[in-house]
């Protein structure tokens, strides 16, 4: 399975977002060696901007995204505080994404409260399984699963169909 969460994917997302003139947000990014390291999101209010969010990205040696941390900005104080972190883990047949919330009391990220696994089943078919943390069982429990079919290289009709 070809991984889709790469430095190029994040760069494309940034460039698409930054070029959208109808968006209520404005974007800026710190880019190092072709990788978006930090993306800044601002609210657009007339001719002024106010900080809204900051995303910090970490990649592995293969250029795959391993962590995305979101920081929110307090509109009154301008102070940034962590909100959540997504952690990516890659396997031979796919990858998983875990969601960890920021705990203000401990000033650290909690254990993951959910996980989504994407696994290649066969050509153009991916299994998607969603897990949520169950406090009573102290384990991640499967709450939803589905198969997703991609239409890559599968033509529903050809030019010959409409002649």
mmCIF file with all atom_site columns, C-alpha atoms in Angstrom:
data_model
loop_
_atom_site.group_PDB
_atom_site.id
_atom_site.type_symbol
_atom_site.label_atom_id
_atom_site.label_alt_id
_atom_site.label_comp_id
_atom_site.label_asym_id
_atom_site.label_entity_id
_atom_site.label_seq_id
_atom_site.pdbx_PDB_ins_code
_atom_site.Cartn_x
_atom_site.Cartn_y
_atom_site.Cartn_z
_atom_site.occupancy
_atom_site.B_iso_or_equiv
_atom_site.pdbx_formal_charge
_atom_site.auth_seq_id
_atom_site.auth_comp_id
_atom_site.auth_asym_id
_atom_site.auth_atom_id
_atom_site.pdbx_PDB_model_num
ATOM 1   C CA . UNK A 1 1   ? 0.000   0.000  0.000   1.00 0.00 ? 1   UNK A CA 1
ATOM 2   C CA . UNK A 1 2   ? 1.390   3.359  -0.946  1.00 0.00 ? 2   UNK A CA 1
ATOM 3   C CA . UNK A 1 3   ? 1.384   5.770  1.989   1.00 0.00 ? 3   UNK A CA 1
ATOM 4   C CA . UNK A 1 4   ? -0.531  8.965  1.328   1.00 0.00 ? 4   UNK A CA 1
ATOM 5   C CA . UNK A 1 5   ? 0.537   10.999 4.350   1.00 0.00 ? 5   UNK A CA 1
ATOM 6   C CA . UNK A 1 6   ? 3.883   12.294 3.129   1.00 0.00 ? 6   UNK A CA 1
ATOM 7   C CA . UNK A 1 7   ? 5.709   15.602 3.206   1.00 0.00 ? 7   UNK A CA 1
ATOM 8   C CA . UNK A 1 8   ? 4.438   16.154 -0.356  1.00 0.00 ? 8   UNK A CA 1
ATOM 9   C CA . UNK A 1 9   ? 0.839   15.608 0.807   1.00 0.00 ? 9   UNK A CA 1
ATOM 10  C CA . UNK A 1 10  ? 1.210   18.210 3.572   1.00 0.00 ? 10  UNK A CA 1
ATOM 11  C CA . UNK A 1 11  ? 2.883   20.641 1.144   1.00 0.00 ? 11  UNK A CA 1
ATOM 12  C CA . UNK A 1 12  ? 0.036   20.203 -1.377  1.00 0.00 ? 12  UNK A CA 1
ATOM 13  C CA . UNK A 1 13  ? -2.535  20.749 1.371   1.00 0.00 ? 13  UNK A CA 1
ATOM 14  C CA . UNK A 1 14  ? -0.795  23.958 2.421   1.00 0.00 ? 14  UNK A CA 1
ATOM 15  C CA . UNK A 1 15  ? -0.501  25.270 -1.152  1.00 0.00 ? 15  UNK A CA 1
ATOM 16  C CA . UNK A 1 16  ? -4.170  24.496 -1.876  1.00 0.00 ? 16  UNK A CA 1
ATOM 17  C CA . UNK A 1 17  ? -5.304  26.167 1.355   1.00 0.00 ? 17  UNK A CA 1
ATOM 18  C CA . UNK A 1 18  ? -3.081  29.207 0.903   1.00 0.00 ? 18  UNK A CA 1
ATOM 19  C CA . UNK A 1 19  ? -4.323  29.798 -2.645  1.00 0.00 ? 19  UNK A CA 1
ATOM 20  C CA . UNK A 1 20  ? -8.049  29.682 -1.768  1.00 0.00 ? 20  UNK A CA 1
ATOM 21  C CA . UNK A 1 21  ? -9.072  33.356 -1.983  1.00 0.00 ? 21  UNK A CA 1
ATOM 22  C CA . UNK A 1 22  ? -12.635 32.624 -0.773  1.00 0.00 ? 22  UNK A CA 1
ATOM 23  C CA . UNK A 1 23  ? -11.536 31.080 2.513   1.00 0.00 ? 23  UNK A CA 1
ATOM 24  C CA . UNK A 1 24  ? -12.310 32.864 5.809   1.00 0.00 ? 24  UNK A CA 1
ATOM 25  C CA . UNK A 1 25  ? -8.774  31.895 6.832   1.00 0.00 ? 25  UNK A CA 1
ATOM 26  C CA . UNK A 1 26  ? -5.286  32.880 5.781   1.00 0.00 ? 26  UNK A CA 1
ATOM 27  C CA . UNK A 1 27  ? -2.376  30.431 5.940   1.00 0.00 ? 27  UNK A CA 1
ATOM 28  C CA . UNK A 1 28  ? 1.378   30.736 6.311   1.00 0.00 ? 28  UNK A CA 1
ATOM 29  C CA . UNK A 1 29  ? 3.995   28.038 6.782   1.00 0.00 ? 29  UNK A CA 1
ATOM 30  C CA . UNK A 1 30  ? 7.567   27.439 7.876   1.00 0.00 ? 30  UNK A CA 1
ATOM 31  C CA . UNK A 1 31  ? 9.087   25.166 5.246   1.00 0.00 ? 31  UNK A CA 1
ATOM 32  C CA . UNK A 1 32  ? 12.444  23.397 5.632   1.00 0.00 ? 32  UNK A CA 1
ATOM 33  C CA . UNK A 1 33  ? 13.959  21.067 3.017   1.00 0.00 ? 33  UNK A CA 1
ATOM 34  C CA . UNK A 1 34  ? 10.655  20.829 1.156   1.00 0.00 ? 34  UNK A CA 1
ATOM 35  C CA . UNK A 1 35  ? 8.695   19.891 4.281   1.00 0.00 ? 35  UNK A CA 1
ATOM 36  C CA . UNK A 1 36  ? 6.044   21.989 6.028   1.00 0.00 ? 36  UNK A CA 1
ATOM 37  C CA . UNK A 1 37  ? 7.254   22.075 9.633   1.00 0.00 ? 37  UNK A CA 1
ATOM 38  C CA . UNK A 1 38  ? 4.653   24.521 10.984  1.00 0.00 ? 38  UNK A CA 1
ATOM 39  C CA . UNK A 1 39  ? 1.444   25.817 9.446   1.00 0.00 ? 39  UNK A CA 1
ATOM 40  C CA . UNK A 1 40  ? -0.190  28.951 10.849  1.00 0.00 ? 40  UNK A CA 1
ATOM 41  C CA . UNK A 1 41  ? -3.915  29.593 10.423  1.00 0.00 ? 41  UNK A CA 1
ATOM 42  C CA . UNK A 1 42  ? -5.324  33.111 10.828  1.00 0.00 ? 42  UNK A CA 1
ATOM 43  C CA . UNK A 1 43  ? -8.901  34.381 10.905  1.00 0.00 ? 43  UNK A CA 1
ATOM 44  C CA . UNK A 1 44  ? -9.551  36.993 8.217   1.00 0.00 ? 44  UNK A CA 1
ATOM 45  C CA . UNK A 1 45  ? -11.689 39.896 9.424   1.00 0.00 ? 45  UNK A CA 1
ATOM 46  C CA . UNK A 1 46  ? -11.857 42.606 6.796   1.00 0.00 ? 46  UNK A CA 1
ATOM 47  C CA . UNK A 1 47  ? -8.292  43.835 6.399   1.00 0.00 ? 47  UNK A CA 1
ATOM 48  C CA . UNK A 1 48  ? -6.970  42.332 9.630   1.00 0.00 ? 48  UNK A CA 1
ATOM 49  C CA . UNK A 1 49  ? -5.758  38.904 10.666  1.00 0.00 ? 49  UNK A CA 1
ATOM 50  C CA . UNK A 1 50  ? -5.913  37.227 14.064  1.00 0.00 ? 50  UNK A CA 1
ATOM 51  C CA . UNK A 1 51  ? -4.105  34.033 15.030  1.00 0.00 ? 51  UNK A CA 1
ATOM 52  C CA . UNK A 1 52  ? -6.351  30.976 15.233  1.00 0.00 ? 52  UNK A CA 1
ATOM 53  C CA . UNK A 1 53  ? -4.360  27.718 15.069  1.00 0.00 ? 53  UNK A CA 1
ATOM 54  C CA . UNK A 1 54  ? -0.865  26.402 14.618  1.00 0.00 ? 54  UNK A CA 1
ATOM 55  C CA . UNK A 1 55  ? -0.056  22.913 13.325  1.00 0.00 ? 55  UNK A CA 1
ATOM 56  C CA . UNK A 1 56  ? 3.365   21.388 13.940  1.00 0.00 ? 56  UNK A CA 1
ATOM 57  C CA . UNK A 1 57  ? 4.460   18.466 11.734  1.00 0.00 ? 57  UNK A CA 1
ATOM 58  C CA . UNK A 1 58  ? 7.144   15.824 12.329  1.00 0.00 ? 58  UNK A CA 1
ATOM 59  C CA . UNK A 1 59  ? 8.309   13.379 9.626   1.00 0.00 ? 59  UNK A CA 1
ATOM 60  C CA . UNK A 1 60  ? 10.350  10.194 9.627   1.00 0.00 ? 60  UNK A CA 1
ATOM 61  C CA . UNK A 1 61  ? 13.444  9.507  7.500   1.00 0.00 ? 61  UNK A CA 1
ATOM 62  C CA . UNK A 1 62  ? 11.189  8.401  4.607   1.00 0.00 ? 62  UNK A CA 1
ATOM 63  C CA . UNK A 1 63  ? 9.345   11.745 4.529   1.00 0.00 ? 63  UNK A CA 1
ATOM 64  C CA . UNK A 1 64  ? 6.188   10.238 6.055   1.00 0.00 ? 64  UNK A CA 1
ATOM 65  C CA . UNK A 1 65  ? 4.188   12.202 8.599   1.00 0.00 ? 65  UNK A CA 1
ATOM 66  C CA . UNK A 1 66  ? 4.632   10.752 12.100  1.00 0.00 ? 66  UNK A CA 1
ATOM 67  C CA . UNK A 1 67  ? 3.046   13.494 14.223  1.00 0.00 ? 67  UNK A CA 1
ATOM 68  C CA . UNK A 1 68  ? 0.740   16.479 13.817  1.00 0.00 ? 68  UNK A CA 1
ATOM 69  C CA . UNK A 1 69  ? 0.214   18.689 16.854  1.00 0.00 ? 69  UNK A CA 1
ATOM 70  C CA . UNK A 1 70  ? -2.507  21.353 16.944  1.00 0.00 ? 70  UNK A CA 1
ATOM 71  C CA . UNK A 1 71  ? -2.134  24.437 19.124  1.00 0.00 ? 71  UNK A CA 1
ATOM 72  C CA . UNK A 1 72  ? -5.013  26.861 19.604  1.00 0.00 ? 72  UNK A CA 1
ATOM 73  C CA . UNK A 1 73  ? -4.552  30.569 20.163  1.00 0.00 ? 73  UNK A CA 1
ATOM 74  C CA . UNK A 1 74  ? -6.536  32.412 22.832  1.00 0.00 ? 74  UNK A CA 1
ATOM 75  C CA . UNK A 1 75  ? -8.159  35.347 21.023  1.00 0.00 ? 75  UNK A CA 1
ATOM 76  C CA . UNK A 1 76  ? -7.821  37.660 24.039  1.00 0.00 ? 76  UNK A CA 1
ATOM 77  C CA . UNK A 1 77  ? -4.327  36.885 25.328  1.00 0.00 ? 77  UNK A CA 1
ATOM 78  C CA . UNK A 1 78  ? -2.710  35.541 22.150  1.00 0.00 ? 78  UNK A CA 1
ATOM 79  C CA . UNK A 1 79  ? -1.321  32.674 24.236  1.00 0.00 ? 79  UNK A CA 1
ATOM 80  C CA . UNK A 1 80  ? -0.922  29.345 22.433  1.00 0.00 ? 80  UNK A CA 1
ATOM 81  C CA . UNK A 1 81  ? -1.828  26.085 24.111  1.00 0.00 ? 81  UNK A CA 1
ATOM 82  C CA . UNK A 1 82  ? -1.813  22.508 22.828  1.00 0.00 ? 82  UNK A CA 1
ATOM 83  C CA . UNK A 1 83  ? -5.160  21.036 21.815  1.00 0.00 ? 83  UNK A CA 1
ATOM 84  C CA . UNK A 1 84  ? -4.464  17.572 20.408  1.00 0.00 ? 84  UNK A CA 1
ATOM 85  C CA . UNK A 1 85  ? -1.854  15.443 18.665  1.00 0.00 ? 85  UNK A CA 1
ATOM 86  C CA . UNK A 1 86  ? -2.257  12.881 15.892  1.00 0.00 ? 86  UNK A CA 1
ATOM 87  C CA . UNK A 1 87  ? 0.340   10.103 15.892  1.00 0.00 ? 87  UNK A CA 1
ATOM 88  C CA . UNK A 1 88  ? 0.904   8.079  12.705  1.00 0.00 ? 88  UNK A CA 1
ATOM 89  C CA . UNK A 1 89  ? 2.314   4.545  12.701  1.00 0.00 ? 89  UNK A CA 1
ATOM 90  C CA . UNK A 1 90  ? 3.179   2.759  9.456   1.00 0.00 ? 90  UNK A CA 1
ATOM 91  C CA . UNK A 1 91  ? 2.934   -0.977 8.797   1.00 0.00 ? 91  UNK A CA 1
ATOM 92  C CA . UNK A 1 92  ? 3.634   -3.063 5.698   1.00 0.00 ? 92  UNK A CA 1
ATOM 93  C CA . UNK A 1 93  ? -0.058  -3.138 4.742   1.00 0.00 ? 93  UNK A CA 1
ATOM 94  C CA . UNK A 1 94  ? -1.134  0.347  5.851   1.00 0.00 ? 94  UNK A CA 1
ATOM 95  C CA . UNK A 1 95  ? -0.994  2.808  8.697   1.00 0.00 ? 95  UNK A CA 1
ATOM 96  C CA . UNK A 1 96  ? -2.837  3.893  11.838  1.00 0.00 ? 96  UNK A CA 1
ATOM 97  C CA . UNK A 1 97  ? -3.637  7.295  13.312  1.00 0.00 ? 97  UNK A CA 1
ATOM 98  C CA . UNK A 1 98  ? -4.072  7.805  17.064  1.00 0.00 ? 98  UNK A CA 1
ATOM 99  C CA . UNK A 1 99  ? -5.732  10.884 18.585  1.00 0.00 ? 99  UNK A CA 1
ATOM 100 C CA . UNK A 1 100 ? -4.348  12.196 21.891  1.00 0.00 ? 100 UNK A CA 1
ATOM 101 C CA . UNK A 1 101 ? -5.948  15.116 23.757  1.00 0.00 ? 101 UNK A CA 1
ATOM 102 C CA . UNK A 1 102 ? -3.988  17.694 25.753  1.00 0.00 ? 102 UNK A CA 1
ATOM 103 C CA . UNK A 1 103 ? -4.500  17.441 29.514  1.00 0.00 ? 103 UNK A CA 1
ATOM 104 C CA . UNK A 1 104 ? -4.233  20.879 31.127  1.00 0.00 ? 104 UNK A CA 1
ATOM 105 C CA . UNK A 1 105 ? -3.913  19.420 34.638  1.00 0.00 ? 105 UNK A CA 1
ATOM 106 C CA . UNK A 1 106 ? -0.890  17.255 33.850  1.00 0.00 ? 106 UNK A CA 1
ATOM 107 C CA . UNK A 1 107 ? 0.366   19.580 31.083  1.00 0.00 ? 107 UNK A CA 1
ATOM 108 C CA . UNK A 1 108 ? 0.929   16.608 28.794  1.00 0.00 ? 108 UNK A CA 1
ATOM 109 C CA . UNK A 1 109 ? -0.891  14.615 26.160  1.00 0.00 ? 109 UNK A CA 1
ATOM 110 C CA . UNK A 1 110 ? -3.144  11.857 27.454  1.00 0.00 ? 110 UNK A CA 1
ATOM 111 C CA . UNK A 1 111 ? -3.034  8.298  26.214  1.00 0.00 ? 111 UNK A CA 1
ATOM 112 C CA . UNK A 1 112 ? -4.748  7.973  22.834  1.00 0.00 ? 112 UNK A CA 1
ATOM 113 C CA . UNK A 1 113 ? -8.552  7.999  23.099  1.00 0.00 ? 113 UNK A CA 1
ATOM 114 C CA . UNK A 1 114 ? -9.153  6.757  19.544  1.00 0.00 ? 114 UNK A CA 1
ATOM 115 C CA . UNK A 1 115 ? -7.344  5.038  16.693  1.00 0.00 ? 115 UNK A CA 1
ATOM 116 C CA . UNK A 1 116 ? -8.167  4.551  13.032  1.00 0.00 ? 116 UNK A CA 1
ATOM 117 C CA . UNK A 1 117 ? -6.397  1.836  11.044  1.00 0.00 ? 117 UNK A CA 1
ATOM 118 C CA . UNK A 1 118 ? -6.147  1.887  7.257   1.00 0.00 ? 118 UNK A CA 1
ATOM 119 C CA . UNK A 1 119 ? -5.069  -1.461 5.802   1.00 0.00 ? 119 UNK A CA 1
ATOM 120 C CA . UNK A 1 120 ? -4.676  -2.516 2.194   1.00 0.00 ? 120 UNK A CA 1
ATOM 121 C CA . UNK A 1 121 ? -6.883  -5.549 1.535   1.00 0.00 ? 121 UNK A CA 1
ATOM 122 C CA . UNK A 1 122 ? -6.500  -5.926 -2.237  1.00 0.00 ? 122 UNK A CA 1
ATOM 123 C CA . UNK A 1 123 ? -6.088  -3.706 -5.265  1.00 0.00 ? 123 UNK A CA 1
ATOM 124 C CA . UNK A 1 124 ? -8.280  -0.619 -4.843  1.00 0.00 ? 124 UNK A CA 1
ATOM 125 C CA . UNK A 1 125 ? -9.751  -1.833 -1.512  1.00 0.00 ? 125 UNK A CA 1
ATOM 126 C CA . UNK A 1 126 ? -8.797  -0.494 1.929   1.00 0.00 ? 126 UNK A CA 1
ATOM 127 C CA . UNK A 1 127 ? -10.137 -1.671 5.277   1.00 0.00 ? 127 UNK A CA 1
ATOM 128 C CA . UNK A 1 128 ? -10.864 1.194  7.713   1.00 0.00 ? 128 UNK A CA 1
ATOM 129 C CA . UNK A 1 129 ? -11.333 0.273  11.378  1.00 0.00 ? 129 UNK A CA 1
ATOM 130 C CA . UNK A 1 130 ? -12.175 2.768  14.118  1.00 0.00 ? 130 UNK A CA 1
ATOM 131 C CA . UNK A 1 131 ? -11.340 2.057  17.752  1.00 0.00 ? 131 UNK A CA 1
ATOM 132 C CA . UNK A 1 132 ? -12.186 4.023  20.904  1.00 0.00 ? 132 UNK A CA 1
ATOM 133 C CA . UNK A 1 133 ? -10.710 3.766  24.375  1.00 0.00 ? 133 UNK A CA 1
ATOM 134 C CA . UNK A 1 134 ? -12.931 1.912  26.849  1.00 0.00 ? 134 UNK A CA 1
ATOM 135 C CA . UNK A 1 135 ? -12.098 3.035  30.372  1.00 0.00 ? 135 UNK A CA 1
ATOM 136 C CA . UNK A 1 136 ? -13.744 0.035  32.040  1.00 0.00 ? 136 UNK A CA 1
ATOM 137 C CA . UNK A 1 137 ? -11.838 -2.511 29.933  1.00 0.00 ? 137 UNK A CA 1
ATOM 138 C CA . UNK A 1 138 ? -8.681  -0.371 29.715  1.00 0.00 ? 138 UNK A CA 1
ATOM 139 C CA . UNK A 1 139 ? -8.359  -1.179 26.045  1.00 0.00 ? 139 UNK A CA 1
ATOM 140 C CA . UNK A 1 140 ? -9.179  0.103  22.568  1.00 0.00 ? 140 UNK A CA 1
ATOM 141 C CA . UNK A 1 141 ? -12.418 -1.453 21.329  1.00 0.00 ? 141 UNK A CA 1
ATOM 142 C CA . UNK A 1 142 ? -13.559 -1.690 17.725  1.00 0.00 ? 142 UNK A CA 1
ATOM 143 C CA . UNK A 1 143 ? -16.552 0.627  17.206  1.00 0.00 ? 143 UNK A CA 1
ATOM 144 C CA . UNK A 1 144 ? -16.815 0.764  13.419  1.00 0.00 ? 144 UNK A CA 1
ATOM 145 C CA . UNK A 1 145 ? -15.297 -0.835 10.343  1.00 0.00 ? 145 UNK A CA 1
ATOM 146 C CA . UNK A 1 146 ? -15.793 -0.570 6.607   1.00 0.00 ? 146 UNK A CA 1
ATOM 147 C CA . UNK A 1 147 ? -14.236 -1.359 3.277   1.00 0.00 ? 147 UNK A CA 1
ATOM 148 C CA . UNK A 1 148 ? -13.415 1.568  1.006   1.00 0.00 ? 148 UNK A CA 1
ATOM 149 C CA . UNK A 1 149 ? -13.082 0.992  -2.700  1.00 0.00 ? 149 UNK A CA 1
ATOM 150 C CA . UNK A 1 150 ? -11.010 3.312  -4.830  1.00 0.00 ? 150 UNK A CA 1
ATOM 151 C CA . UNK A 1 151 ? -11.923 3.987  -8.422  1.00 0.00 ? 151 UNK A CA 1
ATOM 152 C CA . UNK A 1 152 ? -8.288  4.327  -9.524  1.00 0.00 ? 152 UNK A CA 1
ATOM 153 C CA . UNK A 1 153 ? -7.849  2.601  -12.863 1.00 0.00 ? 153 UNK A CA 1
ATOM 154 C CA . UNK A 1 154 ? -11.451 1.402  -12.812 1.00 0.00 ? 154 UNK A CA 1
ATOM 155 C CA . UNK A 1 155 ? -13.408 2.992  -15.631 1.00 0.00 ? 155 UNK A CA 1
ATOM 156 C CA . UNK A 1 156 ? -17.177 3.000  -15.340 1.00 0.00 ? 156 UNK A CA 1
ATOM 157 C CA . UNK A 1 157 ? -17.482 4.022  -18.998 1.00 0.00 ? 157 UNK A CA 1
ATOM 158 C CA . UNK A 1 158 ? -15.186 4.704  -21.908 1.00 0.00 ? 158 UNK A CA 1
ATOM 159 C CA . UNK A 1 159 ? -15.407 7.051  -24.857 1.00 0.00 ? 159 UNK A CA 1
ATOM 160 C CA . UNK A 1 160 ? -16.754 4.086  -26.840 1.00 0.00 ? 160 UNK A CA 1
ATOM 161 C CA . UNK A 1 161 ? -19.786 3.916  -24.520 1.00 0.00 ? 161 UNK A CA 1
ATOM 162 C CA . UNK A 1 162 ? -21.139 7.258  -25.734 1.00 0.00 ? 162 UNK A CA 1
ATOM 163 C CA . UNK A 1 163 ? -20.667 6.776  -29.499 1.00 0.00 ? 163 UNK A CA 1
#
